[in-house]
Short mmCIF file of C-alpha atoms and ligand atoms in Angstrom, two decimals:
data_model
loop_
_atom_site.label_atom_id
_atom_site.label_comp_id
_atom_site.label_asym_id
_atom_site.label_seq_id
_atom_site.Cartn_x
_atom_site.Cartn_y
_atom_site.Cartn_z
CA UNK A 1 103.10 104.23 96.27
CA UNK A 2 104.53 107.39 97.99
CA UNK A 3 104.18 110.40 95.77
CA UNK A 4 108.10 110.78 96.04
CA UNK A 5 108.26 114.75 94.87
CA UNK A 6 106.30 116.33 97.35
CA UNK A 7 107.82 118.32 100.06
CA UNK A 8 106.68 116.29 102.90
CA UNK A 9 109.47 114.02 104.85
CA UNK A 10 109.50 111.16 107.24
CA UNK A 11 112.61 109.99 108.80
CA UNK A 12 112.99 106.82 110.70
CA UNK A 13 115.22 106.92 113.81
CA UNK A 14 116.32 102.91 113.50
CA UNK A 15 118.50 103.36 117.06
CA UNK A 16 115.15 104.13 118.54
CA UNK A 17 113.64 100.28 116.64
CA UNK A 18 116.92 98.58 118.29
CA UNK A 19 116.60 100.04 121.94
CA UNK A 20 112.54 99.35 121.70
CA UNK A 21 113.64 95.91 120.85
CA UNK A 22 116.25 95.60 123.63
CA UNK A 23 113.64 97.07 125.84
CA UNK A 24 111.38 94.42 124.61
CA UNK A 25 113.54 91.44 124.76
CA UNK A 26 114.33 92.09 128.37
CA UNK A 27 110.27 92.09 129.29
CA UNK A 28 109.69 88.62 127.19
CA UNK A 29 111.22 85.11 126.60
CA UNK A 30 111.47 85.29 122.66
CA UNK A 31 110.16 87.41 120.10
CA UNK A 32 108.95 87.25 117.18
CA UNK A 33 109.45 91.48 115.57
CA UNK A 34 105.67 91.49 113.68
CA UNK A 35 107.12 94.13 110.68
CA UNK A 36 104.01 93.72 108.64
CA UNK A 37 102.88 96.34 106.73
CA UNK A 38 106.39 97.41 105.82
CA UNK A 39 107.05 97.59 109.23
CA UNK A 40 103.77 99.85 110.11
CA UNK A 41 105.14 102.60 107.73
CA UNK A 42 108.71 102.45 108.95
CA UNK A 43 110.42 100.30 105.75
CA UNK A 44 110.36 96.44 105.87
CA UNK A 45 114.05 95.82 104.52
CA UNK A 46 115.37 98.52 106.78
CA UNK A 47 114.00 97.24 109.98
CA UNK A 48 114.33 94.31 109.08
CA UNK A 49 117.69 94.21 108.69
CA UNK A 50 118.21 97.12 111.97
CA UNK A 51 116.58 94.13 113.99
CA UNK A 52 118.76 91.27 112.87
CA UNK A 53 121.75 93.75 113.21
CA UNK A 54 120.70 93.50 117.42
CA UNK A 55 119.94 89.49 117.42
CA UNK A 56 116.15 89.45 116.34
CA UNK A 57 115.62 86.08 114.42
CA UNK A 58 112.01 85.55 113.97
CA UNK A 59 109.49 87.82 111.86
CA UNK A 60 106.14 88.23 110.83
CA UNK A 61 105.19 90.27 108.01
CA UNK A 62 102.00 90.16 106.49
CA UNK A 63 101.57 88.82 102.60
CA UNK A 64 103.63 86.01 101.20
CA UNK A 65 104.55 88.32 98.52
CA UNK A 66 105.92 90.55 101.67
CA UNK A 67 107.77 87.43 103.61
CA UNK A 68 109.48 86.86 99.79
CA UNK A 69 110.95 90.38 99.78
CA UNK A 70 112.18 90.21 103.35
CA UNK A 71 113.35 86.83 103.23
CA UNK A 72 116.97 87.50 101.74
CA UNK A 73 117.94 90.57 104.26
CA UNK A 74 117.83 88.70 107.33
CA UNK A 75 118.11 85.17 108.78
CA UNK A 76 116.07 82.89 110.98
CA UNK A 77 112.27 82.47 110.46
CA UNK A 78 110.02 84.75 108.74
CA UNK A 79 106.08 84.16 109.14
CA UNK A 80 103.18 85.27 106.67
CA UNK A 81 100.44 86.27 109.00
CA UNK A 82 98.05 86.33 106.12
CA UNK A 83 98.72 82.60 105.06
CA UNK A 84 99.17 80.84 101.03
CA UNK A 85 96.21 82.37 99.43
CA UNK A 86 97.21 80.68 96.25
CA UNK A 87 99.06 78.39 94.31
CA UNK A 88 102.13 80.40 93.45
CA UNK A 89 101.37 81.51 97.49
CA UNK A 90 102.19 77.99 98.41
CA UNK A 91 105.29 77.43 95.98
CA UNK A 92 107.17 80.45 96.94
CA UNK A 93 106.49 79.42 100.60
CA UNK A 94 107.97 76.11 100.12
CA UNK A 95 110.68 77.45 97.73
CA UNK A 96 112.32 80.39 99.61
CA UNK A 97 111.19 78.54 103.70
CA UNK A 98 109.02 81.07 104.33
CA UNK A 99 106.49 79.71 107.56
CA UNK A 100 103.02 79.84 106.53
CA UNK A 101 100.22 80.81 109.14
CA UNK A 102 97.89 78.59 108.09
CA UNK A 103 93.97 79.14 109.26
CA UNK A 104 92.05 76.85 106.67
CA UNK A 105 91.73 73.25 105.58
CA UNK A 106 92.18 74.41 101.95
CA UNK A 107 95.69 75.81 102.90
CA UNK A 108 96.45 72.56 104.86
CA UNK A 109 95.80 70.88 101.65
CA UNK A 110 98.04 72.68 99.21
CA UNK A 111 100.70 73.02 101.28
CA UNK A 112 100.72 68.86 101.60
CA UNK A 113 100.35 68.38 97.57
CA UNK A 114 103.37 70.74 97.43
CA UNK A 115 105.44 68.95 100.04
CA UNK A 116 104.45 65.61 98.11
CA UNK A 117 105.40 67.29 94.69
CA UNK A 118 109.02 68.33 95.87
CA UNK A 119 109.67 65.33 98.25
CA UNK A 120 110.19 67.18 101.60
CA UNK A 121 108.05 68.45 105.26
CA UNK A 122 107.14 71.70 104.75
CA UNK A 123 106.99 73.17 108.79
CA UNK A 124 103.94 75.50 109.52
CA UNK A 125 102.11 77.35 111.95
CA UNK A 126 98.32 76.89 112.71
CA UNK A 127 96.36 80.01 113.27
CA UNK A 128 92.99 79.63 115.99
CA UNK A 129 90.31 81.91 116.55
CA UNK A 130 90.12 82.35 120.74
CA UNK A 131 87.94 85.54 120.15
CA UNK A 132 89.05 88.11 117.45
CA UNK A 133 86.86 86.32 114.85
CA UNK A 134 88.52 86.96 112.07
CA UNK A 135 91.27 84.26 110.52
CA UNK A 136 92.18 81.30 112.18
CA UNK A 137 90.19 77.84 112.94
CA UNK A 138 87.29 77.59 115.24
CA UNK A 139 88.43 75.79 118.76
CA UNK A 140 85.36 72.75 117.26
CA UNK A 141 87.51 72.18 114.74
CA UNK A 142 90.69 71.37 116.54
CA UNK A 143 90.15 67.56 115.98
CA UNK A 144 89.64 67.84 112.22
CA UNK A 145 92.46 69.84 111.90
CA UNK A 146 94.17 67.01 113.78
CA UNK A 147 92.81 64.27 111.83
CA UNK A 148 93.59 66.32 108.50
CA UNK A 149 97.69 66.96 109.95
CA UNK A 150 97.44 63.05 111.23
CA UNK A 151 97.26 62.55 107.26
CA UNK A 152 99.69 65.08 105.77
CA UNK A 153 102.89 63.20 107.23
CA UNK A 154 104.72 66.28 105.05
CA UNK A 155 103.35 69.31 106.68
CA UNK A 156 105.04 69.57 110.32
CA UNK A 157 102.77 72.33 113.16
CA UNK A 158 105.75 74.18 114.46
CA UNK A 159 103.85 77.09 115.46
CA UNK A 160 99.96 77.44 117.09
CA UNK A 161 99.16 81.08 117.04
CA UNK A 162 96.32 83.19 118.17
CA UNK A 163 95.70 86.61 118.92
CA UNK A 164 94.47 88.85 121.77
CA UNK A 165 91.24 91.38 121.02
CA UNK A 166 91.73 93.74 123.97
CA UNK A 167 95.58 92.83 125.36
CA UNK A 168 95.93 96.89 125.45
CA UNK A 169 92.48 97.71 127.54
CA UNK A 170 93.16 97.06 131.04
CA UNK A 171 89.18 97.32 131.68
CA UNK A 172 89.04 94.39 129.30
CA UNK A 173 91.61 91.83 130.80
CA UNK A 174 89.39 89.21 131.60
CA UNK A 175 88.47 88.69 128.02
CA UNK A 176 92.40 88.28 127.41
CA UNK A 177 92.00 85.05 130.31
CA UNK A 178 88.92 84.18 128.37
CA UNK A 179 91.03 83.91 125.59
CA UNK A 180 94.17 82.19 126.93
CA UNK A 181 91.91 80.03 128.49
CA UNK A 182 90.91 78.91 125.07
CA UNK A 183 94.20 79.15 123.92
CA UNK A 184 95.08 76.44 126.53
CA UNK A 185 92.45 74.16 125.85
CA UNK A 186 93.51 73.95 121.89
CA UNK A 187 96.96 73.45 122.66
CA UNK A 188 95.74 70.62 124.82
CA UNK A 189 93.60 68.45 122.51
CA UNK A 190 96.10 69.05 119.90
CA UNK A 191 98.75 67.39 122.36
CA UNK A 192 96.24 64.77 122.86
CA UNK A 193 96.04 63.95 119.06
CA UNK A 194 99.96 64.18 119.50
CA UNK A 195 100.69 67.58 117.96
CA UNK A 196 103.28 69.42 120.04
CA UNK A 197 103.37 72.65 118.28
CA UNK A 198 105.14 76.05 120.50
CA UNK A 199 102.78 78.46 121.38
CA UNK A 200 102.59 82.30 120.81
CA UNK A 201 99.42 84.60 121.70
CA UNK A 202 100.63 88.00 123.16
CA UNK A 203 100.94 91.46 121.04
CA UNK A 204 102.61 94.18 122.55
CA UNK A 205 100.29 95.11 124.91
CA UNK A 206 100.18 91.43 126.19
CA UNK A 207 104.19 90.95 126.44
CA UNK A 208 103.92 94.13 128.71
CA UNK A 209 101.00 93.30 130.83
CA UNK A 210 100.95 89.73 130.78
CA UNK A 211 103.95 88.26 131.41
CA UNK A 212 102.03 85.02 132.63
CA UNK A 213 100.75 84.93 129.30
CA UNK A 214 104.43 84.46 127.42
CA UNK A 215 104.24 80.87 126.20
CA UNK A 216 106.72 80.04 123.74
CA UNK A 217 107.14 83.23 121.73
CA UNK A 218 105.51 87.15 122.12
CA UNK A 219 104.59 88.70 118.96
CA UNK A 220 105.19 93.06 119.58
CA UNK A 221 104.67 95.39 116.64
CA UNK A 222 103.78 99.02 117.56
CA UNK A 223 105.71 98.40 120.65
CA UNK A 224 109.04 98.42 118.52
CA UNK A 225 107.98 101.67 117.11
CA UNK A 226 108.02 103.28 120.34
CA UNK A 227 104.11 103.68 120.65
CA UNK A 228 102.53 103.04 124.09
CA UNK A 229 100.15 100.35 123.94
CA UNK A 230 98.81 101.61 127.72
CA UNK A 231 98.40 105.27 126.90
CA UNK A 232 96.14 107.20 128.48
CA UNK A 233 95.43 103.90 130.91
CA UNK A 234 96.64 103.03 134.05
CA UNK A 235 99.26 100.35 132.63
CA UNK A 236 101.15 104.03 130.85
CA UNK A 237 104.41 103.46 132.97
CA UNK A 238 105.09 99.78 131.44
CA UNK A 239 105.52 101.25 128.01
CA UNK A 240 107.46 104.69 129.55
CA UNK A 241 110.46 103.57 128.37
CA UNK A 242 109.81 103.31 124.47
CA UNK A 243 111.09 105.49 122.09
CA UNK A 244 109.45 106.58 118.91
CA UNK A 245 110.64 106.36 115.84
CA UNK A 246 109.29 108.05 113.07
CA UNK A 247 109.55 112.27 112.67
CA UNK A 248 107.62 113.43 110.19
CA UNK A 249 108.27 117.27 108.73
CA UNK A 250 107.00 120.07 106.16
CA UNK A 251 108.36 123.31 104.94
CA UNK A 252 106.68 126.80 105.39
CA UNK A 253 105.58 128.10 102.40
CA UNK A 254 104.59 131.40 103.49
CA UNK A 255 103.67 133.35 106.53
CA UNK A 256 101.47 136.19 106.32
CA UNK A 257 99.16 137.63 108.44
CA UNK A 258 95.48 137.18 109.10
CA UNK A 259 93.55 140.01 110.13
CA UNK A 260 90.31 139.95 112.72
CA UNK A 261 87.22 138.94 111.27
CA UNK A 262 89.06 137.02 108.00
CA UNK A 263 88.71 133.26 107.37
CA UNK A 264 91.19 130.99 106.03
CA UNK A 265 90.75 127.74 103.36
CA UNK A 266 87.93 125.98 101.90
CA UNK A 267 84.36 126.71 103.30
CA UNK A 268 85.51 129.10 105.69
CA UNK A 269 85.53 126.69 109.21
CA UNK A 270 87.77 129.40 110.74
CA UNK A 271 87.32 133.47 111.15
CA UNK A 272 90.04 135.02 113.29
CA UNK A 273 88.67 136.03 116.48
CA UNK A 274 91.77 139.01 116.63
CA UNK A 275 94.66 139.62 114.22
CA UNK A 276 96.86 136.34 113.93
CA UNK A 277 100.08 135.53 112.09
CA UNK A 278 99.11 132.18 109.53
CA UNK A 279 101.60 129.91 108.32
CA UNK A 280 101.24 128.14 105.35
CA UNK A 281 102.30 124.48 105.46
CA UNK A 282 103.53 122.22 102.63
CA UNK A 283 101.69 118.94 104.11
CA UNK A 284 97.70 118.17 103.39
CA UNK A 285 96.08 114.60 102.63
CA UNK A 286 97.42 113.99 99.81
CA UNK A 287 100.17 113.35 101.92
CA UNK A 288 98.26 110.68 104.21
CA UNK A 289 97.66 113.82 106.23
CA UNK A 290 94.41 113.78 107.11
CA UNK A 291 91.50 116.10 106.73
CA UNK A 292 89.95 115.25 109.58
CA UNK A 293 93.00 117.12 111.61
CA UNK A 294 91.43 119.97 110.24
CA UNK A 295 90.86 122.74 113.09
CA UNK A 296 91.89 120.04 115.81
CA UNK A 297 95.67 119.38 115.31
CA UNK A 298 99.06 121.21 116.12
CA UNK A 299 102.83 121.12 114.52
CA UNK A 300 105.67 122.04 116.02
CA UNK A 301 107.94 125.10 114.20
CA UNK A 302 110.41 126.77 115.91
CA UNK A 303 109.72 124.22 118.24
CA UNK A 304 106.52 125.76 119.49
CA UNK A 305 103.22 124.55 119.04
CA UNK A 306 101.24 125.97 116.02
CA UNK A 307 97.41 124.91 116.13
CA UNK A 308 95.59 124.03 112.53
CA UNK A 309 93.27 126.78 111.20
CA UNK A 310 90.52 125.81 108.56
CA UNK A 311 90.53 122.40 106.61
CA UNK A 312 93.30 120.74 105.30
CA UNK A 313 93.41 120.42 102.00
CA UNK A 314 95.22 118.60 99.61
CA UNK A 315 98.80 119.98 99.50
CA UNK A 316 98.85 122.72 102.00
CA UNK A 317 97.71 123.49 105.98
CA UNK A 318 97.67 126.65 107.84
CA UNK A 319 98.71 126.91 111.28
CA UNK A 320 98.53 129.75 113.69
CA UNK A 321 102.42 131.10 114.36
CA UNK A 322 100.80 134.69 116.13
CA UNK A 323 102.65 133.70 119.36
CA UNK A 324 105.95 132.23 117.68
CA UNK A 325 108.56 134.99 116.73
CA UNK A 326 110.69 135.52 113.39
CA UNK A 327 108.50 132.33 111.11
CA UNK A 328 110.20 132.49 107.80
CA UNK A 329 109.27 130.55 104.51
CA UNK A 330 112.11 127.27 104.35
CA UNK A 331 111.36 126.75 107.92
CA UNK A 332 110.52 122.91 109.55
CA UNK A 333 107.04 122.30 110.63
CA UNK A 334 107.03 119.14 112.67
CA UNK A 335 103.94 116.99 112.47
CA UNK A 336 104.70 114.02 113.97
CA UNK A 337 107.93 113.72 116.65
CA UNK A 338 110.85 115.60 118.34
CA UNK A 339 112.08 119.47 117.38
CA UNK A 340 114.55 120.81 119.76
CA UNK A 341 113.32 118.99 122.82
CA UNK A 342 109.80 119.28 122.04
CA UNK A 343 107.29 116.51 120.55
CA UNK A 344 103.98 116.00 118.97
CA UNK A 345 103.61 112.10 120.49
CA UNK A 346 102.32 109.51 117.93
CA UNK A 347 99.32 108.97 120.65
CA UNK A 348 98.16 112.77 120.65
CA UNK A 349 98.79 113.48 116.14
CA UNK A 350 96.33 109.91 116.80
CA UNK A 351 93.74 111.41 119.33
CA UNK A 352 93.48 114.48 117.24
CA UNK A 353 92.87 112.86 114.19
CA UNK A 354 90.16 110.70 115.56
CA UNK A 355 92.35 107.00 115.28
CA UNK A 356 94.65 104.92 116.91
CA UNK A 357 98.85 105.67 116.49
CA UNK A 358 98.59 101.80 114.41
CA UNK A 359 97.20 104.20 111.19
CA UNK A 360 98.83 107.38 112.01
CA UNK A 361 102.08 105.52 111.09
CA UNK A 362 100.89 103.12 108.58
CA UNK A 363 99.58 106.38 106.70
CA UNK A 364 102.26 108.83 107.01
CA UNK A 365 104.95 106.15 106.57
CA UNK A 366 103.93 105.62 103.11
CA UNK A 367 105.61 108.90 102.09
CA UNK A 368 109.10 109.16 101.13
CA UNK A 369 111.49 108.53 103.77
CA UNK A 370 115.17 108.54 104.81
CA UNK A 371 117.03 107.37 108.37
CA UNK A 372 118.53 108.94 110.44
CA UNK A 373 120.79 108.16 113.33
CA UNK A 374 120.17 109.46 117.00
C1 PLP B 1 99.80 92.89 114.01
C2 PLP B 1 99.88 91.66 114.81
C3 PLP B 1 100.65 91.60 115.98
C4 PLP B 1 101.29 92.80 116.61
O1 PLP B 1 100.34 93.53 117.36
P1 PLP B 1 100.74 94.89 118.12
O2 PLP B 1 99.48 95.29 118.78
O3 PLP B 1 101.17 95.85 117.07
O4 PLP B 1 101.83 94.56 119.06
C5 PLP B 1 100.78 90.36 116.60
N1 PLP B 1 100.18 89.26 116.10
C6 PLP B 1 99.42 89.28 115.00
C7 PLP B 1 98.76 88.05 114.51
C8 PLP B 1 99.24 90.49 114.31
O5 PLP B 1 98.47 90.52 113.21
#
């Protein structure tokens, strides 16, 4: 839960979700918008709702318990990545036709006692392991899974689903051939047991780059919130066009000045190498702001740069405002996103905080929020 009083803001630009989506939709066949994790920080209902306002039909989200809340504010299909993992899993999946991705016999199981209970098919999707290794049935167990579905008249495969280890590593894209390979030859015996299901496999960074790859349905998530899966790569100009969404801000507290040879917050990490101007910062990691920006990061205020000094702590950061003229308490720092033309990208807040821009959103996301409109 956000802590709701403090000072820190996020605001979600949901103009910038629709034209990533547009964008998005014109580089695949059909997606399905993965808004799992409450929409990686950005507010489930909200985007949800943003992306059926511009035609989106088909979502993943992660929990059951998260495809129930979403299910009344849009229409279409919404998938739970994570699968049933229990009983009242399985009934509110049949109850409120919520698709299940389903990676285990167990799941195969309950979901048929449930169709049998209430009398009608219950569609699903199958989940297979090509290579991440973590949910989803092994490719040697394709035929038991087809014997097991051959028995469950109720429970109809709408959906085989896989996902892609290293879609956004262009030094890696054999592995994602390795994979669709794999992908293929599932797909295949199930036809041959007479299973028909559509076919999805690509993430963002596979929708982009791998167009051959598109099957029935693409799957993008940090695409829509205007992160570039290719940053930093060669592939950079197939993402140029997306637009991040989430700007993330913090009052000054107080400015005051920091004299040569002085050090600033806990255990003393910085001494001022000349007289500097400090200002102090209403954002630490309480705030999902991490400590391990600490000495490495930079806001924006005044839109100007401002680089961290000392550890963050728990409710406050200092930055360095020597060079920026006329800081006053009341003023915005930016941590994440535009000021006045200028930016702190989602992929450099995530290089200096030693992660990927997946948890720099996921984190700060969980703070209060509002939207805005571009
Ligand atoms: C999270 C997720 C996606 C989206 O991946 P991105 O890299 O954010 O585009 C797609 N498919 C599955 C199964 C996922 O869990």
């Amino acid at each position: 839960m956000p802590i709701d009083y403090n000072l820190l803001k996020v605001s979600i630009d949901l103009q910038a979700i629709q034209a990533n989506y547009r964008f998005l939709s014109s580089r695949g066949k059909r997606l399905i918008a993965v808004i799992k994790s409450d929409a990686y920080g950005h507010g489930l209902i909200p985007v949800g709702e943003a992306l059926a306002a511009v035609g989106a039909d088909f979502f993943a989200v992660g929990t059951v318990e998260e495809a129930a809340r979403l299910r009344p504010a849009v229409r279409g299909t919404v998938l739970a990545l994570l699968g049933p993992q229990s009983v009242e899993d399985i009934q509110i999946v049949a109850e409120q036709g919520i698709l299940p991705l389903v990676a285990r016999l167990d799941q195969l199981a309950g979901l048929e006692r449930e169709a049998a209970r209430l009398g009608r098919q219950i569609p699903i999707a199958l989940k297979f392991d090509t290579g991440m290794a973590r949910l989803g049935f092994a490719a040697a167990d394709v035929e038991a899974v087809a014997r097991a579905l051959g028995k469950m008249r109720l429970l109809r495969p709408e959906w085989l689903i896989s996902h892609l280890a290293t879609a956004d590593e262009p030094h890696q894209a054999e592995f994602v051939h390795e994979q669709a390979a794999r992908f293929q030859r599932i797909a295949d015996r199930l036809a041959l047991a007479g299973h028909h299901p559509q076919r999805s496999l690509v993430n963002s960074g596979g929708l982009l780059a791998f167009p051959e790859l598109a099957w029935n349905a693409q799957r993008p998530g940090i695409a829509l919130y205007g992160a570039n899966p290719f940053h930093g790569t060669d592939l950079a100009p197939l993402g140029r066009e997306l637009r991040p969404a989430m700007q993330v801000q913090a009052p000054v507290l107080a400015v005051h000045a920091l004299p040569k040879g002085a050090s600033i917050s806990y255990g003393r990490t910085y001494v001022a190498d000349m007289d500097k101007t400090v200002a102090i910062v209403a954002a630490g990691y309480a705030d999902n702001y991490s400590r391990g920006l600490s000495n490495k990061g930079w806001m924006l205020i005044r839109s100007q740069r401002a680089k961290i000094l000392g550890r963050v702590c728990m409710q406050l950061t200092a930055v360095d405002v020597t060079e920026i003229a006329g800081v006053a308490p009341g003023d915005a720092a930016v941590l994440l996103g535009e000021q006045d033309g200028q930016a702190i990208t989602p992929e450099e807040l995530a290089s200096w905080w030693g992660t990927i821009t997946y948890e720099v959103f996921c984190l700060l996301g969980m703070n209060r929020r509002e939207y805005a409109t571009s």
